[in-house]
């Protein structure tokens, strides 16, 4: 009996530690992660209600940042062209939040145990960050393109317009906005948005 319980626990944890198979369809993502312990739709709804950021915008941000990979990291730079060296930044997890920004989030929200590799925490972080963009920069909470620019460039970087000369930021913003529209249509079709 104990072996069966351990096997079930391992299977549950293994499902939590990998990206969903179909990340281009929001309904499929939520169908793949709708367990009692790990319910992504419920976490997305709670975050959307708390911060006023639509679920498709939250999900599209994760899609662009990590493709729903819980342990995503930027690639390492190469020393002498071939020796793996330091990473380009401290970005990590679903949200690709930087260490300093994540620490600030945990301090300001009181979520000291939050983890970037936990979907519930990561989507809450994204809702919180987009809400800060709304308060700081006046960006509408349904403007996926501009929210992503602020997410990528930081609030002060966004207000200074550093993204204007960054094809990476603009391409990411376009990708996020396009996916938010696609996720919105999908979620309305499967009844996950009301």
Tab-separated table of N, CA, C and O in Angstrom, residues 49-92:
chain	number	residue	atom	x	y	z
A	49	UNK	N	-8.910	38.203	-10.964
A	49	UNK	CA	-9.838	38.942	-10.101
A	49	UNK	C	-9.100	39.923	-9.194
A	49	UNK	O	-9.543	41.048	-8.989
A	50	UNK	N	-7.964	39.507	-8.644
A	50	UNK	CA	-7.225	40.354	-7.705
A	50	UNK	C	-6.629	41.593	-8.381
A	50	UNK	O	-6.680	42.683	-7.830
A	51	UNK	N	-6.076	41.436	-9.584
A	51	UNK	CA	-5.349	42.530	-10.214
A	51	UNK	C	-6.044	43.137	-11.430
A	51	UNK	O	-5.575	44.137	-11.975
A	52	UNK	N	-7.136	42.538	-11.884
A	52	UNK	CA	-7.868	43.094	-13.018
A	52	UNK	C	-7.194	42.884	-14.360
A	52	UNK	O	-7.522	43.556	-15.336
A	53	UNK	N	-6.246	41.962	-14.424
A	53	UNK	CA	-5.563	41.644	-15.679
A	53	UNK	C	-6.245	40.410	-16.266
A	53	UNK	O	-6.361	39.383	-15.584
A	54	UNK	N	-6.708	40.479	-17.517
A	54	UNK	CA	-7.411	39.335	-18.102
A	54	UNK	C	-6.549	38.067	-18.156
A	54	UNK	O	-5.329	38.139	-18.367
A	55	UNK	N	-7.187	36.933	-17.983
A	55	UNK	CA	-6.490	35.642	-18.017
A	55	UNK	C	-5.683	35.470	-19.299
A	55	UNK	O	-4.525	35.034	-19.238
A	56	UNK	N	-6.219	35.794	-20.486
A	56	UNK	CA	-5.412	35.610	-21.700
A	56	UNK	C	-4.106	36.414	-21.685
A	56	UNK	O	-3.085	35.946	-22.191
A	57	UNK	N	-4.112	37.594	-21.079
A	57	UNK	CA	-2.895	38.409	-20.999
A	57	UNK	C	-1.892	37.755	-20.054
A	57	UNK	O	-0.689	37.674	-20.343
A	58	UNK	N	-2.367	37.268	-18.917
A	58	UNK	CA	-1.495	36.575	-17.967
A	58	UNK	C	-0.849	35.351	-18.611
A	58	UNK	O	0.374	35.160	-18.523
A	59	UNK	N	-1.671	34.549	-19.257
A	59	UNK	CA	-1.180	33.308	-19.866
A	59	UNK	C	-0.247	33.594	-21.045
A	59	UNK	O	0.751	32.890	-21.239
A	60	UNK	N	-0.551	34.611	-21.826
A	60	UNK	CA	0.295	34.949	-22.974
A	60	UNK	C	1.666	35.444	-22.512
A	60	UNK	O	2.674	35.213	-23.189
A	61	UNK	N	1.713	36.107	-21.369
A	61	UNK	CA	3.005	36.552	-20.829
A	61	UNK	C	3.868	35.345	-20.485
A	61	UNK	O	5.052	35.296	-20.815
A	62	UNK	N	3.271	34.341	-19.841
A	62	UNK	CA	4.017	33.120	-19.515
A	62	UNK	C	4.435	32.403	-20.795
A	62	UNK	O	5.568	31.912	-20.903
A	63	UNK	N	3.539	32.350	-21.768
A	63	UNK	CA	3.866	31.710	-23.048
A	63	UNK	C	5.127	32.331	-23.654
A	63	UNK	O	6.049	31.631	-24.074
A	64	UNK	N	5.181	33.653	-23.684
A	64	UNK	CA	6.316	34.347	-24.283
A	64	UNK	C	7.577	34.187	-23.443
A	64	UNK	O	8.666	33.992	-23.985
A	65	UNK	N	7.439	34.252	-22.146
A	65	UNK	CA	8.616	34.210	-21.274
A	65	UNK	C	9.241	32.825	-21.161
A	65	UNK	O	10.459	32.698	-21.200
A	66	UNK	N	8.440	31.792	-20.983
A	66	UNK	CA	9.010	30.474	-20.676
A	66	UNK	C	8.385	29.305	-21.424
A	66	UNK	O	8.821	28.172	-21.231
A	67	UNK	N	7.357	29.570	-22.229
A	67	UNK	CA	6.601	28.478	-22.873
A	67	UNK	C	6.110	27.468	-21.838
A	67	UNK	O	6.054	26.271	-22.083
A	68	UNK	N	5.787	27.978	-20.637
A	68	UNK	CA	5.230	27.183	-19.540
A	68	UNK	C	6.217	26.152	-18.988
A	68	UNK	O	5.819	25.155	-18.406
A	69	UNK	N	7.508	26.412	-19.129
A	69	UNK	CA	8.533	25.541	-18.541
A	69	UNK	C	8.863	26.059	-17.135
A	69	UNK	O	9.321	27.185	-16.983
A	70	UNK	N	8.643	25.245	-16.112
A	70	UNK	CA	8.803	25.722	-14.733
A	70	UNK	C	10.236	26.080	-14.346
A	70	UNK	O	10.440	26.897	-13.452
A	71	UNK	N	11.216	25.479	-14.999
A	71	UNK	CA	12.610	25.720	-14.616
A	71	UNK	C	13.390	26.444	-15.710
A	71	UNK	O	14.618	26.335	-15.776
A	72	UNK	N	12.704	27.194	-16.537
A	72	UNK	CA	13.362	27.890	-17.650
A	72	UNK	C	14.400	28.885	-17.132
A	72	UNK	O	14.190	29.539	-16.102
A	73	UNK	N	15.513	28.964	-17.848
A	73	UNK	CA	16.588	29.919	-17.556
A	73	UNK	C	17.149	30.419	-18.880
A	73	UNK	O	17.101	29.712	-19.877
A	74	UNK	N	17.732	31.619	-18.880
A	74	UNK	CA	18.395	32.074	-20.097
A	74	UNK	C	19.623	31.204	-20.383
A	74	UNK	O	20.183	30.606	-19.452
A	75	UNK	N	20.048	31.144	-21.621
A	75	UNK	CA	21.230	30.320	-21.931
A	75	UNK	C	22.493	30.901	-21.294
A	75	UNK	O	22.550	32.091	-20.979
A	76	UNK	N	23.477	30.054	-21.125
A	76	UNK	CA	24.769	30.507	-20.604
A	76	UNK	C	25.568	31.181	-21.716
A	76	UNK	O	25.466	30.801	-22.868
A	77	UNK	N	26.364	32.161	-21.322
A	77	UNK	CA	27.320	32.736	-22.265
A	77	UNK	C	28.480	31.750	-22.385
A	77	UNK	O	28.592	30.808	-21.600
A	78	UNK	N	29.337	31.950	-23.373
A	78	UNK	CA	30.479	31.061	-23.599
A	78	UNK	C	31.779	31.830	-23.371
A	78	UNK	O	31.951	32.929	-23.897
A	79	UNK	N	32.664	31.243	-22.607
A	79	UNK	CA	33.983	31.800	-22.395
A	79	UNK	C	34.903	31.204	-23.461
A	79	UNK	O	34.899	29.987	-23.672
A	80	UNK	N	35.627	32.048	-24.142
A	80	UNK	CA	36.507	31.622	-25.239
A	80	UNK	C	35.731	30.936	-26.359
A	80	UNK	O	36.276	30.142	-27.118
A	81	UNK	N	34.442	31.215	-26.413
A	81	UNK	CA	33.614	30.689	-27.496
A	81	UNK	C	33.092	29.281	-27.315
A	81	UNK	O	32.283	28.824	-28.111
A	82	UNK	N	33.534	28.562	-26.272
A	82	UNK	CA	33.058	27.184	-26.133
A	82	UNK	C	32.873	26.711	-24.687
A	82	UNK	O	32.201	25.716	-24.451
A	83	UNK	N	33.419	27.384	-23.714
A	83	UNK	CA	33.291	26.969	-22.315
A	83	UNK	C	32.027	27.605	-21.720
A	83	UNK	O	31.894	28.831	-21.716
A	84	UNK	N	31.082	26.773	-21.244
A	84	UNK	CA	29.874	27.344	-20.632
A	84	UNK	C	30.250	28.272	-19.473
A	84	UNK	O	31.060	27.913	-18.630
A	85	UNK	N	29.669	29.462	-19.441
A	85	UNK	CA	30.022	30.478	-18.467
A	85	UNK	C	28.770	30.971	-17.769
A	85	UNK	O	27.804	30.230	-17.613
A	86	UNK	N	28.737	32.203	-17.388
A	86	UNK	CA	27.608	32.767	-16.647
A	86	UNK	C	26.363	32.885	-17.524
A	86	UNK	O	26.462	32.989	-18.734
A	87	UNK	N	25.213	32.926	-16.839
A	87	UNK	CA	23.960	33.165	-17.557
A	87	UNK	C	23.824	34.657	-17.827
A	87	UNK	O	24.379	35.483	-17.119
A	88	UNK	N	23.027	34.987	-18.849
A	88	UNK	CA	22.852	36.385	-19.248
A	88	UNK	C	22.143	37.209	-18.175
A	88	UNK	O	22.318	38.413	-18.101
A	89	UNK	N	21.309	36.559	-17.383
A	89	UNK	CA	20.587	37.255	-16.319
A	89	UNK	C	20.156	36.229	-15.268
A	89	UNK	O	20.369	35.034	-15.431
A	90	UNK	N	19.509	36.713	-14.207
A	90	UNK	CA	19.026	35.833	-13.146
A	90	UNK	C	17.578	35.393	-13.385
A	90	UNK	O	16.955	34.836	-12.481
A	91	UNK	N	17.063	35.630	-14.587
A	91	UNK	CA	15.685	35.235	-14.902
A	91	UNK	C	15.513	33.733	-14.665
A	91	UNK	O	16.413	32.938	-14.957
A	92	UNK	N	14.333	33.361	-14.129
A	92	UNK	CA	14.121	31.958	-13.800
A	92	UNK	C	12.628	31.650	-13.736
A	92	UNK	O	11.827	32.490	-13.365
